[in-house]
Coordinates of C-alpha atoms in Angstrom, one line a residue:
Chain A
M1 CA -21.6 -65.9 51.0
A2 CA -22.1 -69.6 50.5
I3 CA -19.5 -72.0 49.0
E4 CA -20.3 -75.6 48.4
V5 CA -17.5 -77.9 49.5
R6 CA -17.5 -81.6 48.3
I7 CA -16.0 -83.9 50.9
P8 CA -14.3 -87.1 50.0
T9 CA -15.3 -90.4 51.8
I10 CA -12.2 -90.5 54.0
L11 CA -13.0 -87.0 55.5
R12 CA -16.7 -87.6 56.0
T13 CA -16.0 -88.6 59.6
Y14 CA -15.6 -84.9 60.2
T15 CA -18.9 -84.0 58.5
D16 CA -21.3 -86.6 60.1
G17 CA -21.1 -88.5 56.8
A18 CA -22.2 -85.5 54.6
K19 CA -20.9 -85.6 51.1
S20 CA -21.0 -81.8 50.8
V21 CA -21.1 -79.0 53.3
E22 CA -21.3 -75.2 53.0
G23 CA -18.6 -72.8 54.0
D24 CA -17.5 -69.2 53.8
G25 CA -14.4 -67.3 53.0
E26 CA -12.8 -64.9 50.5
T27 CA -9.8 -67.2 50.0
L28 CA -9.3 -70.9 50.2
S29 CA -7.3 -70.4 53.4
A30 CA -10.3 -68.5 55.0
L31 CA -12.7 -71.2 53.8
I32 CA -10.6 -73.9 55.5
D33 CA -10.6 -71.9 58.8
D34 CA -14.3 -71.6 58.5
L35 CA -14.7 -75.3 57.9
E36 CA -12.5 -76.0 60.9
G37 CA -15.0 -74.0 63.1
S38 CA -17.9 -76.2 62.0
H39 CA -16.0 -79.5 61.5
P40 CA -13.1 -79.5 64.0
G41 CA -10.1 -81.5 62.9
I42 CA -10.6 -81.2 59.2
K43 CA -8.0 -78.4 58.7
E44 CA -5.2 -80.7 59.9
R45 CA -6.1 -83.1 57.2
L46 CA -5.9 -80.5 54.5
V47 CA -2.9 -78.4 55.4
E48 CA 0.5 -78.8 57.0
D49 CA 3.3 -76.7 58.2
K50 CA 6.0 -76.5 55.6
A51 CA 9.2 -74.7 56.7
G52 CA 7.2 -72.3 59.0
S53 CA 4.3 -71.6 56.7
I54 CA 1.0 -73.3 56.2
D55 CA 0.5 -75.0 52.8
L56 CA -1.8 -77.6 51.3
R57 CA -0.7 -81.2 52.0
R58 CA 1.1 -82.7 49.0
F59 CA -1.3 -85.5 48.5
V60 CA -4.5 -83.5 48.9
N61 CA -6.0 -82.0 45.8
V62 CA -8.4 -79.1 46.0
Y63 CA -10.3 -77.7 43.1
I64 CA -12.2 -74.4 42.7
N65 CA -14.7 -74.6 39.9
D66 CA -12.8 -77.5 38.4
E67 CA -9.4 -75.8 38.6
D68 CA -6.6 -77.3 40.6
V69 CA -5.9 -74.6 43.2
R70 CA -2.1 -75.1 42.8
F71 CA -2.4 -73.3 39.5
I72 CA -4.5 -70.4 40.8
G73 CA -2.8 -69.3 44.0
G74 CA -3.0 -72.2 46.3
L75 CA -4.3 -71.3 49.8
E76 CA -4.6 -67.7 48.6
A77 CA -6.9 -68.6 45.7
P78 CA -9.8 -66.2 45.8
L79 CA -13.4 -67.5 46.3
G80 CA -16.8 -66.0 45.6
D81 CA -20.4 -66.7 46.3
G82 CA -21.6 -69.8 44.5
D83 CA -18.2 -71.2 43.8
Q84 CA -17.8 -75.0 44.2
V85 CA -14.8 -76.5 45.9
V86 CA -13.9 -80.1 45.6
V87 CA -11.5 -81.9 47.9
L88 CA -10.0 -85.2 46.6
P89 CA -7.1 -87.1 48.2
A90 CA -4.5 -88.1 45.6
V91 CA -4.7 -91.6 44.4
A92 CA -1.0 -92.5 44.7
G93 CA 1.5 -94.8 46.1
G94 CA 4.8 -96.5 45.6
Chain B
M1 CA -13.2 -111.1 49.5
L2 CA -12.9 -109.6 46.1
R3 CA -15.0 -111.0 43.4
I4 CA -13.9 -109.8 40.0
A5 CA -14.9 -110.8 36.4
Q6 CA -12.3 -112.7 34.4
E7 CA -12.3 -110.0 31.7
T8 CA -11.6 -107.2 34.2
Y9 CA -8.9 -109.3 35.8
D10 CA -7.3 -109.8 32.4
A11 CA -7.6 -106.1 31.6
I12 CA -5.7 -105.2 34.8
V13 CA -3.0 -107.7 34.1
A14 CA -2.6 -106.6 30.5
H15 CA -2.3 -102.9 31.6
A16 CA 0.4 -103.8 34.1
K17 CA 2.4 -105.8 31.5
R18 CA 2.0 -103.1 28.9
D19 CA 3.4 -100.3 31.2
H20 CA 6.2 -102.4 32.8
P21 CA 8.8 -101.3 33.9
D22 CA 6.8 -98.3 35.0
E23 CA 3.9 -98.8 37.5
A24 CA 0.5 -99.0 36.0
C25 CA -2.6 -97.8 37.9
G26 CA -6.4 -97.4 37.6
V27 CA -9.7 -98.1 39.2
V28 CA -12.7 -100.4 38.6
A29 CA -15.8 -98.5 39.4
G30 CA -19.1 -100.0 40.5
P31 CA -22.5 -98.9 41.8
E32 CA -22.1 -97.3 45.2
G33 CA -22.5 -99.8 48.0
S34 CA -22.7 -102.8 45.7
D35 CA -19.1 -104.0 46.1
R36 CA -19.2 -105.0 42.4
P37 CA -16.3 -103.9 40.3
E38 CA -17.9 -103.4 36.9
R39 CA -16.3 -100.5 34.9
F40 CA -12.6 -100.8 34.2
V41 CA -10.9 -97.4 34.0
P42 CA -7.2 -97.5 33.3
M43 CA -5.4 -94.3 34.4
V44 CA -2.2 -92.6 33.3
N45 CA 0.6 -92.8 35.8
A46 CA 1.4 -89.1 36.0
A47 CA 4.6 -90.0 37.9
G48 CA 5.8 -92.2 35.0
S49 CA 8.0 -94.1 37.4
P50 CA 9.0 -97.7 38.2
T51 CA 8.7 -96.9 41.9
F52 CA 5.7 -94.5 42.2
Y53 CA 2.3 -93.9 40.8
E54 CA -0.1 -91.0 41.0
F55 CA -3.2 -90.1 39.0
D56 CA -3.0 -86.8 37.2
S57 CA -4.9 -84.2 39.3
T58 CA -7.1 -83.1 36.4
E59 CA -7.9 -86.7 35.4
L60 CA -8.6 -87.5 39.0
L61 CA -11.2 -84.8 39.2
A62 CA -12.8 -85.9 35.9
L63 CA -12.9 -89.5 37.1
Y64 CA -14.6 -88.6 40.4
K65 CA -17.1 -86.3 38.7
D66 CA -17.9 -89.1 36.3
M67 CA -18.4 -91.7 39.0
D68 CA -20.5 -89.2 41.0
A69 CA -22.8 -88.7 38.0
R70 CA -23.2 -92.4 37.7
D71 CA -23.7 -93.1 41.4
E72 CA -20.5 -95.1 41.4
E73 CA -17.5 -95.4 43.7
P74 CA -14.0 -96.9 43.2
V75 CA -14.6 -100.5 44.1
V76 CA -11.1 -101.5 43.1
V77 CA -8.0 -99.3 43.1
Y78 CA -5.2 -101.1 41.4
H79 CA -1.5 -100.6 40.7
S80 CA 1.5 -102.6 39.8
H81 CA 4.8 -103.2 41.4
T82 CA 7.5 -103.9 38.8
A83 CA 10.4 -105.1 40.9
T84 CA 8.9 -106.2 44.2
E85 CA 6.2 -108.4 45.5
A86 CA 2.5 -107.6 45.2
Y87 CA 2.2 -106.3 48.7
P88 CA 1.4 -102.7 49.7
S89 CA 4.5 -100.6 50.3
R90 CA 4.8 -98.1 53.2
T91 CA 3.9 -95.4 50.8
D92 CA 0.8 -97.3 49.6
I93 CA -0.4 -97.7 53.1
G94 CA 0.3 -94.1 54.1
L95 CA -1.6 -92.7 51.1
A96 CA -4.5 -95.2 50.9
S97 CA -7.6 -93.0 51.2
E98 CA -10.5 -95.1 50.0
P99 CA -11.6 -97.1 53.0
N100 CA -14.3 -98.9 50.9
A101 CA -12.0 -100.0 48.1
H102 CA -10.2 -103.2 47.4
Y103 CA -6.6 -102.3 46.8
V104 CA -5.3 -104.7 44.1
L105 CA -1.6 -105.1 43.6
V106 CA -0.1 -106.8 40.6
S107 CA 3.6 -107.7 40.4
T108 CA 5.2 -107.9 37.0
R109 CA 8.7 -108.6 38.4
E110 CA 8.7 -112.2 37.0
H111 CA 7.8 -111.8 33.4
G112 CA 7.8 -108.0 32.7
N113 CA 6.1 -107.2 29.4
S114 CA 6.0 -110.9 28.4
D115 CA 3.3 -113.5 28.8
G116 CA 3.4 -115.5 31.9
P117 CA 1.7 -115.6 35.3
V118 CA 1.7 -112.5 37.6
E119 CA 1.0 -112.1 41.3
F120 CA -2.5 -110.6 41.7
R121 CA -3.4 -109.9 45.3
S122 CA -6.1 -107.8 47.0
Y123 CA -6.1 -105.9 50.3
R124 CA -8.2 -103.6 52.5
I125 CA -6.1 -100.7 53.7
I126 CA -7.9 -98.9 56.6
D127 CA -6.2 -96.4 59.0
G128 CA -2.8 -97.9 58.1
V129 CA -3.9 -101.5 58.7
V130 CA -3.4 -103.9 55.8
T131 CA -5.6 -107.0 55.5
E132 CA -5.2 -109.3 52.7
E133 CA -8.3 -110.9 51.2
D134 CA -9.1 -113.8 48.9
V135 CA -9.7 -113.0 45.2
T136 CA -12.4 -114.9 43.3
V137 CA -12.3 -114.6 39.6
T138 CA -15.7 -115.1 38.1
A139 CA -16.3 -116.7 34.7
P140 CA -17.7 -114.5 31.9
E141 CA -21.5 -114.7 31.6
T142 CA -22.8 -117.3 29.2
P143 CA -23.3 -115.7 25.8
K144 CA -26.9 -115.3 24.9
T145 CA -28.3 -117.7 22.3
N146 CA -29.5 -116.4 19.0
Q147 CA -33.1 -116.6 20.1
E148 CA -32.6 -114.3 23.0
E149 CA -31.0 -111.6 20.9
S150 CA -33.2 -108.9 19.6
T151 CA -34.0 -109.0 16.0
P152 CA -32.9 -106.0 13.9

C-alpha cells in the first residue's frame, strides 16, 4: 500500500528536503508511525499528548484527499492505497 | 530586505483598515525562490477576532494547492494588529511556519478604519528568532505608451 504524503517546507528538514514522501498505514495514526520510522522526529511535530491521549496538534492541518481529517475521524481516519495526504501548518497568530 | 510594489503595499493597508477592529490576514505569493511578492491574496480571518487570526483550513488547502500549481510560494505572510504595535506577538513567533516568508505586520491602532498613516513593518521569523528588515516600496511600472500597446 502506498500513500503519498505532501510535506510542508518547515518539516522538510525531516525528509532531506523532499516535498513529498511515501508512507503506509490503514489509518492516519498508523501512517504517522510509519513516517516516524523513515523520518525520525516528524511524529512529534504532528501530534501531541492531550490529557493522556495522542491527538493532532492544534495548529497542524492534515488533509486526506482534500478533506480536513478533523471532520473524518482525526487520527483514526481510514486510509487506502493511492490516497493523498497533505500536511499544512496553520497560518495563524495573534 | 523586503521589496514590495506600491500597489501591493496599498492593498495590504486597505485590507487592514477595512477589517479593523478585527485582524486582517493574507499572503502575497511569488515564483518559488524569486523573493518577489507578486500575487496579492487576501484571506478571511476565520477567527474573526481583534486579537487572533487564522486562515480557514479549507481555504488554506486551496491556497497552497493553487500556489503549488503555479510554482509559487508565500513570499509575504501579512496580518494586522489593531490595538498594539506592528511587532510579532509571542503567538506570532510560536506559530510562524514559513521560514522563507517575510512576515509583514500592519498596525491600525492609530487611525482604525479611517485614512491616515499606518505602521508597516517586515520580519523574518525563523526558529523563534525575530529579525526586523527594511521595507522598500517600489514605484509602479511606467505605463506603456500607445505605440507599445497591441492594436486590436
